[in-house]
mmCIF file of C-alpha atoms and ligand atoms in Angstrom:
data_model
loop_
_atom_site.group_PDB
_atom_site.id
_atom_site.type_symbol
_atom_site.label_atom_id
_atom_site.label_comp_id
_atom_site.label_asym_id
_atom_site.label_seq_id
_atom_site.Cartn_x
_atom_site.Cartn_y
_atom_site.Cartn_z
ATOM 1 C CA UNK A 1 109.882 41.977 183.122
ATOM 2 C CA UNK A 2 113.598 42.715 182.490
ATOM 3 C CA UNK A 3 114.687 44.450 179.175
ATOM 4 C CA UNK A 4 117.659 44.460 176.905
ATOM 5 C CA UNK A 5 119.172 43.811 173.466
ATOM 6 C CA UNK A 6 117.159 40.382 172.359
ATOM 7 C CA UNK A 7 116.225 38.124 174.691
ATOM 8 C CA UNK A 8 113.518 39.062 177.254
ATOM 9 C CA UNK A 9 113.173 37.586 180.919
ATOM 10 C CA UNK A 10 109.839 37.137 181.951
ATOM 11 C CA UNK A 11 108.381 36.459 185.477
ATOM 12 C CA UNK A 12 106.140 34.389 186.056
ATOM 13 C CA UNK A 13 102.750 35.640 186.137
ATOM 14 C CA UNK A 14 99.523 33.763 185.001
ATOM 15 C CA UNK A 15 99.343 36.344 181.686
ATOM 16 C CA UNK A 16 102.928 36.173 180.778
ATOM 17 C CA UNK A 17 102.986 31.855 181.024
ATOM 18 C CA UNK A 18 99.841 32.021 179.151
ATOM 19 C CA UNK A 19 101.758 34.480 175.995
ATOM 20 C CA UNK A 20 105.067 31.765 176.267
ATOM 21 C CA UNK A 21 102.644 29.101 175.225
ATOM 22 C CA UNK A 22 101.221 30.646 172.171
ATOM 23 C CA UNK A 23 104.311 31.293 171.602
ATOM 24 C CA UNK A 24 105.648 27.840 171.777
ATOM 25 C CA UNK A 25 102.211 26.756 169.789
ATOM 26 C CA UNK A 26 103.038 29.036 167.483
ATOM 27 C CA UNK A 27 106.829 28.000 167.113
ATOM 28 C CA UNK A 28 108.638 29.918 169.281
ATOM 29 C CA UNK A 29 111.546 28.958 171.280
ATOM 30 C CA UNK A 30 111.716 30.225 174.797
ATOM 31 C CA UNK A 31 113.948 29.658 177.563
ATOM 32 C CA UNK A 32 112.808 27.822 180.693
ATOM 33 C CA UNK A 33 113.458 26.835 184.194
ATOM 34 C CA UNK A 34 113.299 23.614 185.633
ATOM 35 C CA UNK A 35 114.268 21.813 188.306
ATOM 36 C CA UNK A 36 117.922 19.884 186.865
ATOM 37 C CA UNK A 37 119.517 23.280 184.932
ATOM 38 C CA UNK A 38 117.668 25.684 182.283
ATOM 39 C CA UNK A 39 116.226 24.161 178.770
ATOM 40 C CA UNK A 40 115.735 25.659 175.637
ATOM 41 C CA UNK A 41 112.051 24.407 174.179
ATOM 42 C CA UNK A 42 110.083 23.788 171.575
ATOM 43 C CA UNK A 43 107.015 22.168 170.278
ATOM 44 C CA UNK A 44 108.246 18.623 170.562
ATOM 45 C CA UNK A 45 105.806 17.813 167.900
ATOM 46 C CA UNK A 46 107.010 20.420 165.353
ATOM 47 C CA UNK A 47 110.012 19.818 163.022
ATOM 48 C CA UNK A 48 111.083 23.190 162.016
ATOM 49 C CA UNK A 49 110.985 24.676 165.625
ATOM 50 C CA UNK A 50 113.280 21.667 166.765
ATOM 51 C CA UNK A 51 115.236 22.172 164.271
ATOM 52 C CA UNK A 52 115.722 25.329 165.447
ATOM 53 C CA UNK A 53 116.739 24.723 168.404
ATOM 54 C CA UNK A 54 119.981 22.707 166.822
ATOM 55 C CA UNK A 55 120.825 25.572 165.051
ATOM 56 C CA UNK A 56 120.700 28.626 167.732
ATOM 57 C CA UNK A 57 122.749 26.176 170.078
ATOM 58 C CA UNK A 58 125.067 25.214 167.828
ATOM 59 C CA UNK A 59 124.418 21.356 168.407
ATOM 60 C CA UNK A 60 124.992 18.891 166.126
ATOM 61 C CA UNK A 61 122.218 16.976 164.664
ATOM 62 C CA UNK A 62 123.620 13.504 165.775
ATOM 63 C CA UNK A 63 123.097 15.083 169.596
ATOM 64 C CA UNK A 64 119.040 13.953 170.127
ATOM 65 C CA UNK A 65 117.131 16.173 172.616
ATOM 66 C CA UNK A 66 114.993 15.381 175.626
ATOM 67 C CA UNK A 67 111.092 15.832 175.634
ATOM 68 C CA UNK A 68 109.153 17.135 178.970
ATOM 69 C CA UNK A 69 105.584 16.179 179.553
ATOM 70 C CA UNK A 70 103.382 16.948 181.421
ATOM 71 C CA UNK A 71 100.927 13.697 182.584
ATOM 72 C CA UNK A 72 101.091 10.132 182.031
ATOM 73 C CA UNK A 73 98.923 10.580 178.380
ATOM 74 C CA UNK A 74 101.507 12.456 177.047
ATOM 75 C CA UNK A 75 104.114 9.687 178.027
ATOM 76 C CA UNK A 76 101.521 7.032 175.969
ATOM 77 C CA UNK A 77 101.175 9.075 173.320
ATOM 78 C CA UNK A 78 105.223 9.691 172.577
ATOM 79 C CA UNK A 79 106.816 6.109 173.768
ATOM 80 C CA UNK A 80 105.979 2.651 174.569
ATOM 81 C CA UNK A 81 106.277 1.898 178.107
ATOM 82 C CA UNK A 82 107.276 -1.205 179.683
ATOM 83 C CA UNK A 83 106.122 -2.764 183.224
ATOM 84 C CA UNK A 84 109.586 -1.466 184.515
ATOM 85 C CA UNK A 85 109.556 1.688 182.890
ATOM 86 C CA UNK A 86 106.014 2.670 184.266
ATOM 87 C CA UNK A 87 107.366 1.835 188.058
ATOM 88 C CA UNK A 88 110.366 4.172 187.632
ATOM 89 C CA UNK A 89 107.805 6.648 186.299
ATOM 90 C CA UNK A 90 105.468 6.633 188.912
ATOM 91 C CA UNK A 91 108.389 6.420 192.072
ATOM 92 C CA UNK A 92 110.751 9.442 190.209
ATOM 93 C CA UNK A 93 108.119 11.293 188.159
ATOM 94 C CA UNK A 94 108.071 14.478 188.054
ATOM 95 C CA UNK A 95 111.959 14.778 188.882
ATOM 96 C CA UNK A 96 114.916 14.481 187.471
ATOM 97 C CA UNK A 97 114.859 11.136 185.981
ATOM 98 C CA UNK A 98 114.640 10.783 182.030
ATOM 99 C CA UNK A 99 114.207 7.984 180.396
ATOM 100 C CA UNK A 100 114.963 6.764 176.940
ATOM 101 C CA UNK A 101 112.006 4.402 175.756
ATOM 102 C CA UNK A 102 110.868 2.969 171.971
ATOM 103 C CA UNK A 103 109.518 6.317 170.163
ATOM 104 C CA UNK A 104 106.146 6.672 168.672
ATOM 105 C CA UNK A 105 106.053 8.083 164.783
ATOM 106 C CA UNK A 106 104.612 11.245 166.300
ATOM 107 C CA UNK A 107 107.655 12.128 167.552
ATOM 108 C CA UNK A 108 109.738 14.205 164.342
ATOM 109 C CA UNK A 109 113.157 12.338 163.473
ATOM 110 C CA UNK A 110 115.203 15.623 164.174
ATOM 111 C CA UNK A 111 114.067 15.524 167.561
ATOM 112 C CA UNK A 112 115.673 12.197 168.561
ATOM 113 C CA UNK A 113 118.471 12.365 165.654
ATOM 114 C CA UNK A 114 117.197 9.402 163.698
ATOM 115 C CA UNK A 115 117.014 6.973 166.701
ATOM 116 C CA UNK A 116 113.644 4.826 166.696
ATOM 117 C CA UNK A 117 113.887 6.044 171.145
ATOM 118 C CA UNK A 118 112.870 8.997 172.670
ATOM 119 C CA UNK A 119 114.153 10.778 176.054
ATOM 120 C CA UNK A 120 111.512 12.108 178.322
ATOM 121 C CA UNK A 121 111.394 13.314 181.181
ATOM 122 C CA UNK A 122 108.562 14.840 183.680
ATOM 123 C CA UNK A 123 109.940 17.489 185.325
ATOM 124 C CA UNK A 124 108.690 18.910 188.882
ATOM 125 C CA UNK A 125 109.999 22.740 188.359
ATOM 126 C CA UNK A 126 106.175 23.403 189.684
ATOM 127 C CA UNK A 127 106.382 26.950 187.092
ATOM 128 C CA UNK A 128 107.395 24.594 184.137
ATOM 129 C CA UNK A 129 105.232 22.249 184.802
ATOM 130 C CA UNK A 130 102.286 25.629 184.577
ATOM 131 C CA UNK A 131 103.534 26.079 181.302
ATOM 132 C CA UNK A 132 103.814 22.684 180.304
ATOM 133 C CA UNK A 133 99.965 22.574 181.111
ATOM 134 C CA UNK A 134 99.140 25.841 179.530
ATOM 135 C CA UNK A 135 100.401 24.501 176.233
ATOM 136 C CA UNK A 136 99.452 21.274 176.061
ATOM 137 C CA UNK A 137 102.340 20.192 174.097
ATOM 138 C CA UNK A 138 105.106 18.005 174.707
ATOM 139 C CA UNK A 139 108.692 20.077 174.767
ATOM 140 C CA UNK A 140 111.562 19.567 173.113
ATOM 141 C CA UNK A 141 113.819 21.176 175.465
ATOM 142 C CA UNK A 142 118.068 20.426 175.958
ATOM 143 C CA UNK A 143 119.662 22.765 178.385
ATOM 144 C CA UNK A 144 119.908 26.281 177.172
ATOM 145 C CA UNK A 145 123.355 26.962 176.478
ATOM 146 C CA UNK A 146 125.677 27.326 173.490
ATOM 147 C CA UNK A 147 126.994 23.636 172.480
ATOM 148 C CA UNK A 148 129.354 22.270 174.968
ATOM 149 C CA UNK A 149 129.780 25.144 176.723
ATOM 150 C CA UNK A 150 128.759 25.506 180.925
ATOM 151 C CA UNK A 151 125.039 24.375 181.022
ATOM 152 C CA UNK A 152 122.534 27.732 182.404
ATOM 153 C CA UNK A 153 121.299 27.599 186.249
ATOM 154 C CA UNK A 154 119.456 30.997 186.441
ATOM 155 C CA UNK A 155 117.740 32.669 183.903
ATOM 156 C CA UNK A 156 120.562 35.546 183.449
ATOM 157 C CA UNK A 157 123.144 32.529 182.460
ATOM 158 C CA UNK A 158 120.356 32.142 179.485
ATOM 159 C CA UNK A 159 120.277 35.379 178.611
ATOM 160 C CA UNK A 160 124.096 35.747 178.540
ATOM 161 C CA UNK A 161 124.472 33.077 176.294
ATOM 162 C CA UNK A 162 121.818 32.858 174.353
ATOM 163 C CA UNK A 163 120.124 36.513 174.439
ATOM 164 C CA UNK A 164 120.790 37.452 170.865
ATOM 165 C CA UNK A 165 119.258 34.581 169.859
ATOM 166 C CA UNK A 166 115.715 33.686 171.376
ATOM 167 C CA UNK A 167 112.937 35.907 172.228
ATOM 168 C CA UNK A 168 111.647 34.919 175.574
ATOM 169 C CA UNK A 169 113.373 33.386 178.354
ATOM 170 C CA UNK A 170 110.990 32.255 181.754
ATOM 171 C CA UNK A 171 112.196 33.128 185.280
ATOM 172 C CA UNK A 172 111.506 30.380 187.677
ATOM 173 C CA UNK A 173 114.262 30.941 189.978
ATOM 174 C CA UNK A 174 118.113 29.403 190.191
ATOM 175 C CA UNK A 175 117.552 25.799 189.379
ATOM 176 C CA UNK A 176 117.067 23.457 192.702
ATOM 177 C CA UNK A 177 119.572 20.237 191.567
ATOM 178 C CA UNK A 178 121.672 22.292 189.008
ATOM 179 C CA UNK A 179 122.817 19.212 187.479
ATOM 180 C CA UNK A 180 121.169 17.846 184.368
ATOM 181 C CA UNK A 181 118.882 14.792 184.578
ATOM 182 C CA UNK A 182 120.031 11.014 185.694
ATOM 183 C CA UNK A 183 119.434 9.489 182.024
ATOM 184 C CA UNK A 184 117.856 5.569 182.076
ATOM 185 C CA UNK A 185 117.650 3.696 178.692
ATOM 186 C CA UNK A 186 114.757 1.534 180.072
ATOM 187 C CA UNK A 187 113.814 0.691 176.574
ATOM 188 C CA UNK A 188 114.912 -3.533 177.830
ATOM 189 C CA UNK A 189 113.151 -4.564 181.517
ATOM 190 C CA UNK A 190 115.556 -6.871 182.388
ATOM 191 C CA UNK A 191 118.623 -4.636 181.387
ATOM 192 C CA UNK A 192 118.005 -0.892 182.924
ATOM 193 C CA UNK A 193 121.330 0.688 182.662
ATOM 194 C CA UNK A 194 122.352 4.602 183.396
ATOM 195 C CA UNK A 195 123.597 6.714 180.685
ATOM 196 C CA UNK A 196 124.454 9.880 182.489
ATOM 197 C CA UNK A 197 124.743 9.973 186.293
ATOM 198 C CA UNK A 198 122.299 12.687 187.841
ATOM 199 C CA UNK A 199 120.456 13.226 191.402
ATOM 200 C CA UNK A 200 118.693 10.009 191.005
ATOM 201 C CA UNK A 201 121.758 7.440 191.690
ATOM 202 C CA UNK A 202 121.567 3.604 190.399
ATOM 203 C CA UNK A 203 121.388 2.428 193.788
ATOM 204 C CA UNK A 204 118.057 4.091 194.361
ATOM 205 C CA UNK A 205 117.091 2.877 190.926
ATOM 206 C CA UNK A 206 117.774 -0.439 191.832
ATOM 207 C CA UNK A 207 115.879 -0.466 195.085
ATOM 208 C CA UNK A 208 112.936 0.455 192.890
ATOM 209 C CA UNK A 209 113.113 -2.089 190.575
ATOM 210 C CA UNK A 210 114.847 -4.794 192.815
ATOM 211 C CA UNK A 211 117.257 -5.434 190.452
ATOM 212 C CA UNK A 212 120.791 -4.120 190.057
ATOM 213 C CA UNK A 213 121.246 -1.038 187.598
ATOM 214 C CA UNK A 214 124.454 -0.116 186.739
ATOM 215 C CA UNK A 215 126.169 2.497 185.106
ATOM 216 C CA UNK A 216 126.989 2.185 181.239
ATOM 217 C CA UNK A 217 130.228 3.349 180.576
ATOM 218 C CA UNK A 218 131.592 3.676 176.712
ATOM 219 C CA UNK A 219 135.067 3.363 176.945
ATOM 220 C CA UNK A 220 135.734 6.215 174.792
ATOM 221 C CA UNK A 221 132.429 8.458 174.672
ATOM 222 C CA UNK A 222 132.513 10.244 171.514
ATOM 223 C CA UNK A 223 130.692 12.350 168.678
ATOM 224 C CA UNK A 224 131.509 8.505 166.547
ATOM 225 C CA UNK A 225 130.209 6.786 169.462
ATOM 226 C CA UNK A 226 126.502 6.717 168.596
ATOM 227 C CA UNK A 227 125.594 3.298 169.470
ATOM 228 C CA UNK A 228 123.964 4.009 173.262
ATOM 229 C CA UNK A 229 123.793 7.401 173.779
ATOM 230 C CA UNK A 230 124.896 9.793 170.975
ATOM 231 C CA UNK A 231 125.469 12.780 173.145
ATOM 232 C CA UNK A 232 127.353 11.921 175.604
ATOM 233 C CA UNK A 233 130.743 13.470 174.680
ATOM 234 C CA UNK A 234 133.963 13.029 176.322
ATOM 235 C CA UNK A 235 134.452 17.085 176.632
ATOM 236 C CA UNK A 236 131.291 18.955 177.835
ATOM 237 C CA UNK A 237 129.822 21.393 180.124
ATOM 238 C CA UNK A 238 133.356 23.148 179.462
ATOM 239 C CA UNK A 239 134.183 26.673 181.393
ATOM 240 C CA UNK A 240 136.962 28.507 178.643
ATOM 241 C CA UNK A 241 139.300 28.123 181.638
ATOM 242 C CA UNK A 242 141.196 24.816 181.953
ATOM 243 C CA UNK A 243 139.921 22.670 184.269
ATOM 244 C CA UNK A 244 142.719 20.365 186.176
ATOM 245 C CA UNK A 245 141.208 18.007 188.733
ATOM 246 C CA UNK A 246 142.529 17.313 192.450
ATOM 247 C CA UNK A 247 141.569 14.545 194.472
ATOM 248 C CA UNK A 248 142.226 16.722 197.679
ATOM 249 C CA UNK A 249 143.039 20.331 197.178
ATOM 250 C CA UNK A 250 143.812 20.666 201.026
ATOM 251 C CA UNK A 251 147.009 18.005 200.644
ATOM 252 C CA UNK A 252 147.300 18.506 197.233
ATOM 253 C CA UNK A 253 150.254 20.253 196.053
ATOM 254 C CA UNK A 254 148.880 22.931 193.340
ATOM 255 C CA UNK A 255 152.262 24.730 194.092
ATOM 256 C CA UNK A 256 152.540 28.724 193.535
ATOM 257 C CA UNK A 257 149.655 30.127 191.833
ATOM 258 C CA UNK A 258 149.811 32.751 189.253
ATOM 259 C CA UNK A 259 147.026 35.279 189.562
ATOM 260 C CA UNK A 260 145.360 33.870 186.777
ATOM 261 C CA UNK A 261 144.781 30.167 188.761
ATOM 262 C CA UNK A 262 141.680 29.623 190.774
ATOM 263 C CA UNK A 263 141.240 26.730 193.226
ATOM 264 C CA UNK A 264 137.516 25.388 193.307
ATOM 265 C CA UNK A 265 137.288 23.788 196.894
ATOM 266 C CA UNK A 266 134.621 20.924 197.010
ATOM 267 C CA UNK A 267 133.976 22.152 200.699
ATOM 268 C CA UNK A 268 135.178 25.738 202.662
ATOM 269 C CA UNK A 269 138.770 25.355 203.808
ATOM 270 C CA UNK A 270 139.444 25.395 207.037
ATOM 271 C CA UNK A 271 142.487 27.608 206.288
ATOM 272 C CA UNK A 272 141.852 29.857 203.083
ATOM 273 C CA UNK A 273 145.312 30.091 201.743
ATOM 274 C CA UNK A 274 144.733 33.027 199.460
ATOM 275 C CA UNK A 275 142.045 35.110 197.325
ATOM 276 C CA UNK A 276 141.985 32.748 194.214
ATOM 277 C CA UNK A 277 140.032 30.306 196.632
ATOM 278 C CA UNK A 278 136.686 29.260 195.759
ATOM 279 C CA UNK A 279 133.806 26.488 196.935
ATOM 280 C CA UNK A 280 131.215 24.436 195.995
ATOM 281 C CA UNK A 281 129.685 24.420 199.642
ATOM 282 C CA UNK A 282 129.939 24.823 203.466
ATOM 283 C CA UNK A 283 129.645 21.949 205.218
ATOM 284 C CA UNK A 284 130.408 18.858 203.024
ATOM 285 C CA UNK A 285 126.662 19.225 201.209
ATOM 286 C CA UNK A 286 126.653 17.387 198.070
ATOM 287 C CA UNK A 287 123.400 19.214 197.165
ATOM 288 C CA UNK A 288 124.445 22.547 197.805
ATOM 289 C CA UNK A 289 127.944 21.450 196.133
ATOM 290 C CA UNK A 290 125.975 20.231 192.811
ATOM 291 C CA UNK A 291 123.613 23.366 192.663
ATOM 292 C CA UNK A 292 126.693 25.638 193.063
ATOM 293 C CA UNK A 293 129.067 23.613 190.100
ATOM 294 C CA UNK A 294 128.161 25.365 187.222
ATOM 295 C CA UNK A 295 127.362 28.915 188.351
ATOM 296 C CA UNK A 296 130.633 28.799 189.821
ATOM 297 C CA UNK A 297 132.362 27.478 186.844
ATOM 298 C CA UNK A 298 130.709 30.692 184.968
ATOM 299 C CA UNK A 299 131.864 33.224 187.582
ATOM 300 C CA UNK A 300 135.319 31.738 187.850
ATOM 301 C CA UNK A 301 135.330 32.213 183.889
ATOM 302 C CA UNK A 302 133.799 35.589 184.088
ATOM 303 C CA UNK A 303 136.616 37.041 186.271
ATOM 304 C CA UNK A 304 139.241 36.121 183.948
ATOM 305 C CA UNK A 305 140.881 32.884 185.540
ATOM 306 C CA UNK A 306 142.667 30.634 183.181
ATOM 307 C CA UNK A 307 143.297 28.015 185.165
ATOM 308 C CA UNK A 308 140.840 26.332 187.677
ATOM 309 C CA UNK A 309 142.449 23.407 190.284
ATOM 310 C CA UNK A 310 138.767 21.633 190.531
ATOM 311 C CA UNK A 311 138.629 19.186 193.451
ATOM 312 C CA UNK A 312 136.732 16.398 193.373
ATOM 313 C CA UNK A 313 133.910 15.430 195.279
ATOM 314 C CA UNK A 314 134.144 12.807 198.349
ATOM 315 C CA UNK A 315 131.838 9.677 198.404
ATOM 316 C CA UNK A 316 128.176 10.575 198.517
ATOM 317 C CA UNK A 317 124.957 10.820 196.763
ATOM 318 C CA UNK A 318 126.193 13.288 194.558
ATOM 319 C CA UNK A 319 129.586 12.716 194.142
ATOM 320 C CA UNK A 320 129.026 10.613 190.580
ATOM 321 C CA UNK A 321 126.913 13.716 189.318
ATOM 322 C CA UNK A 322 129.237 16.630 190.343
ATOM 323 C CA UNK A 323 132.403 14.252 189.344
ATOM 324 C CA UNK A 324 131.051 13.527 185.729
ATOM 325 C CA UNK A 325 130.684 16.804 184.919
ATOM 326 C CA UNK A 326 134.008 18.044 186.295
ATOM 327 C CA UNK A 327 135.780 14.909 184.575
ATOM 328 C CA UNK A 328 134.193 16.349 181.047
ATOM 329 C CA UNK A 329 134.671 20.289 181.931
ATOM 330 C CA UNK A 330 138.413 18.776 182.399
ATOM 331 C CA UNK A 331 138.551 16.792 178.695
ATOM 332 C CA UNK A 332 139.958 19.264 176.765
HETATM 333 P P1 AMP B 1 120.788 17.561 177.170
HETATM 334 O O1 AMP B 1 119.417 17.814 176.661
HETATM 335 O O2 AMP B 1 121.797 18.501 176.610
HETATM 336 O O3 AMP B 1 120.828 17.438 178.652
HETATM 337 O O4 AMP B 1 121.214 16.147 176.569
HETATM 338 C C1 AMP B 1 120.323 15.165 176.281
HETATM 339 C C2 AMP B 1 121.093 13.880 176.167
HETATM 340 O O5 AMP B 1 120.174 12.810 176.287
HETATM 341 C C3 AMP B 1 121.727 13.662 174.810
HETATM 342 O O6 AMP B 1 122.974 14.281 174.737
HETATM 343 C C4 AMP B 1 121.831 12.146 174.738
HETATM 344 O O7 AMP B 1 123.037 11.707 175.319
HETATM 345 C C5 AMP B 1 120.663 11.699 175.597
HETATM 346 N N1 AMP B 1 119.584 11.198 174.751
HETATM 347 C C6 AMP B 1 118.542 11.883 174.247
HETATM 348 N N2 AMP B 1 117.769 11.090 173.494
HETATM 349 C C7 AMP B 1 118.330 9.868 173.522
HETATM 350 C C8 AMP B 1 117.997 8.610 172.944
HETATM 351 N N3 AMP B 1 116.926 8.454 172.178
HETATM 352 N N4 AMP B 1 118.817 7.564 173.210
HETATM 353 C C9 AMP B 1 119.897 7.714 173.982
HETATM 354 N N5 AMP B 1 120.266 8.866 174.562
HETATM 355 C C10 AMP B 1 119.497 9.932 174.334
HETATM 356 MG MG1 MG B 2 123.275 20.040 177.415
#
């Protein structure tokens, strides 16, 4: 167990996961790990501690929040399912697939902003899903950063942000994907569409369901926009640095940098052209590329740049993921 001002990291041993579920029984909000990028939870069944959560994040109330669970009676006893729904649960579940289905009353109206859908999600973070047993609650958890700011990949990026303000923050590790969830509204069978591009692309999704699913995209995705998906802002996931995007960085033409310009590489150059150069990954690996985007985003941040030149990612399974986020870090 790490110490400090506010916010304590906790390992995870059997006795300390079984104290961070009283404590979310009891009301508490802690931080945990999983398996897309950190989340700050809650009893998703308890309206004060959700509201909570709104308020230490700084996230408006229009912005509804995901619930994890655990099994398949959890899902029942939250949302109605659908044939379709139930097959993308059982080929993606636990992972990092959410899905937005019709909400049961259960479910408190500040968790899902007044919408009559819910989000959930089962995720496979094996020492969330522990703790998602040990409770025995569904959890209202979106990821555990301030509002629009660079969501949290390890537990320190919690603590940094939100240490003053929560009590307990679970270690499982720097998070596998480190890109939030693909988001489904599968609330119509015959019209599954993707809200929010993830690790889980809409060509596997339509493979599953033999039919095509395609991306929705809002032509102007803002706070007013609350007809599909409420929270899906234009500007998110935002280092304080400005983010300018490249298509190739290598035959780009960033010109002379000042000291205070980074260049974020989507793979190592083959000829680093001076110390303000940075990567997402080796070799051309879109994984490694997507678990290194935000942590790198924070570090660039934390060492002062003011400028990053962000490239974006080639084609691959990936690329919509890592590009979506960059295109929103880059709204200002
Ligand atoms: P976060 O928890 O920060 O990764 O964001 C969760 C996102 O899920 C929200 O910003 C919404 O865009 C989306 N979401 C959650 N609940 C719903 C819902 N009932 N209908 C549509 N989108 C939702
Ligand atoms: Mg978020």
């Amino acid at each position: 167990m790490k110490q400090g001002s506010g916010a304590r990291i906790f390992r995870s041993t059997p006795r300390n996961l079984a104290m961070l579920a009283r404590k979310l029984q009891n009301g508490a909000l802690v931080g945990v790990p999983t398996e897309t990028v950190y989340g700050l939870a809650a009893n998703a069944l308890d309206s004060v501690a959700c509201r909570r959560i709104f308020r230490v994040k700084g996230r408006p109330s229009t912005d509804p929040l995901i619930v994890h669970i655990h099994n398949h009676d959890q899902l029942t006893s939250i949302a109605t399912t659908n044939p379709v729904a139930e097959l993308l649960a059982n080929q993606y579940w636990p992972g990092p697939l959410t899905l937005i289905l019709p909400k049961k009353p259960c479910i408190p109206d500040i968790v899902t902003a007044d919408l009559d859908s819910v989000a959930v999600r089962m995720p496979s973070h094996p020492i969330m899903r522990r703790l998602l047993r040990e409770c025995g609650l569904p959890l209202a958890a979106p990821s555990a950063n301030i509002f629009g700011y660079v969501s949290p990949t390890t537990a320190d990026h919690v603590k940094t942000g939100l240490g003053r303000k929560i009590g307990y923050i679970l270690d499982g590790g720097p998070a596998q994907i480190g890109l939030e969830s693909t988001i489904v509204d599968a609330r119509n069978p015959s019209k599954i569409r993707v809200l929010r591009p993830g690790a889980v692309t809409p060509e596997q999704l339509s493979r599953t369901i033999g039919a095509l699913v395609i991306e929705y995209r809002p032509k102007r995705a803002q706070v007013s926009d609350n007809q599909v998906s409420p929270g899906l802002l234009k500007q998110h996931y935002s280092p304080k640095a400005q983010v300018l995007l490249h298509k190739d960085l290598n035959h780009g033409h960033v010109g002379k940098l000042s000291p205070k310009e980074a260049c974020l590489y989507f793979s190592k150059p083959k000829f680093i052209r001076n110390k303000q150069s940075y990567w997402l990954c080796q070799n051309n690996n879109q994984a490694e590329a997507a678990r290194n985007l935000f942590g790198q985003l924070r570090s660039l941040d934390k060492q002062g740049f003011k400028v990053i030149h962000a490239e974006l990612a080639p084609a691959g399974p990936m690329a919509a993921a890592i590009n979506d986020r960059l295109r929103r870090a880059a709204a200002h």
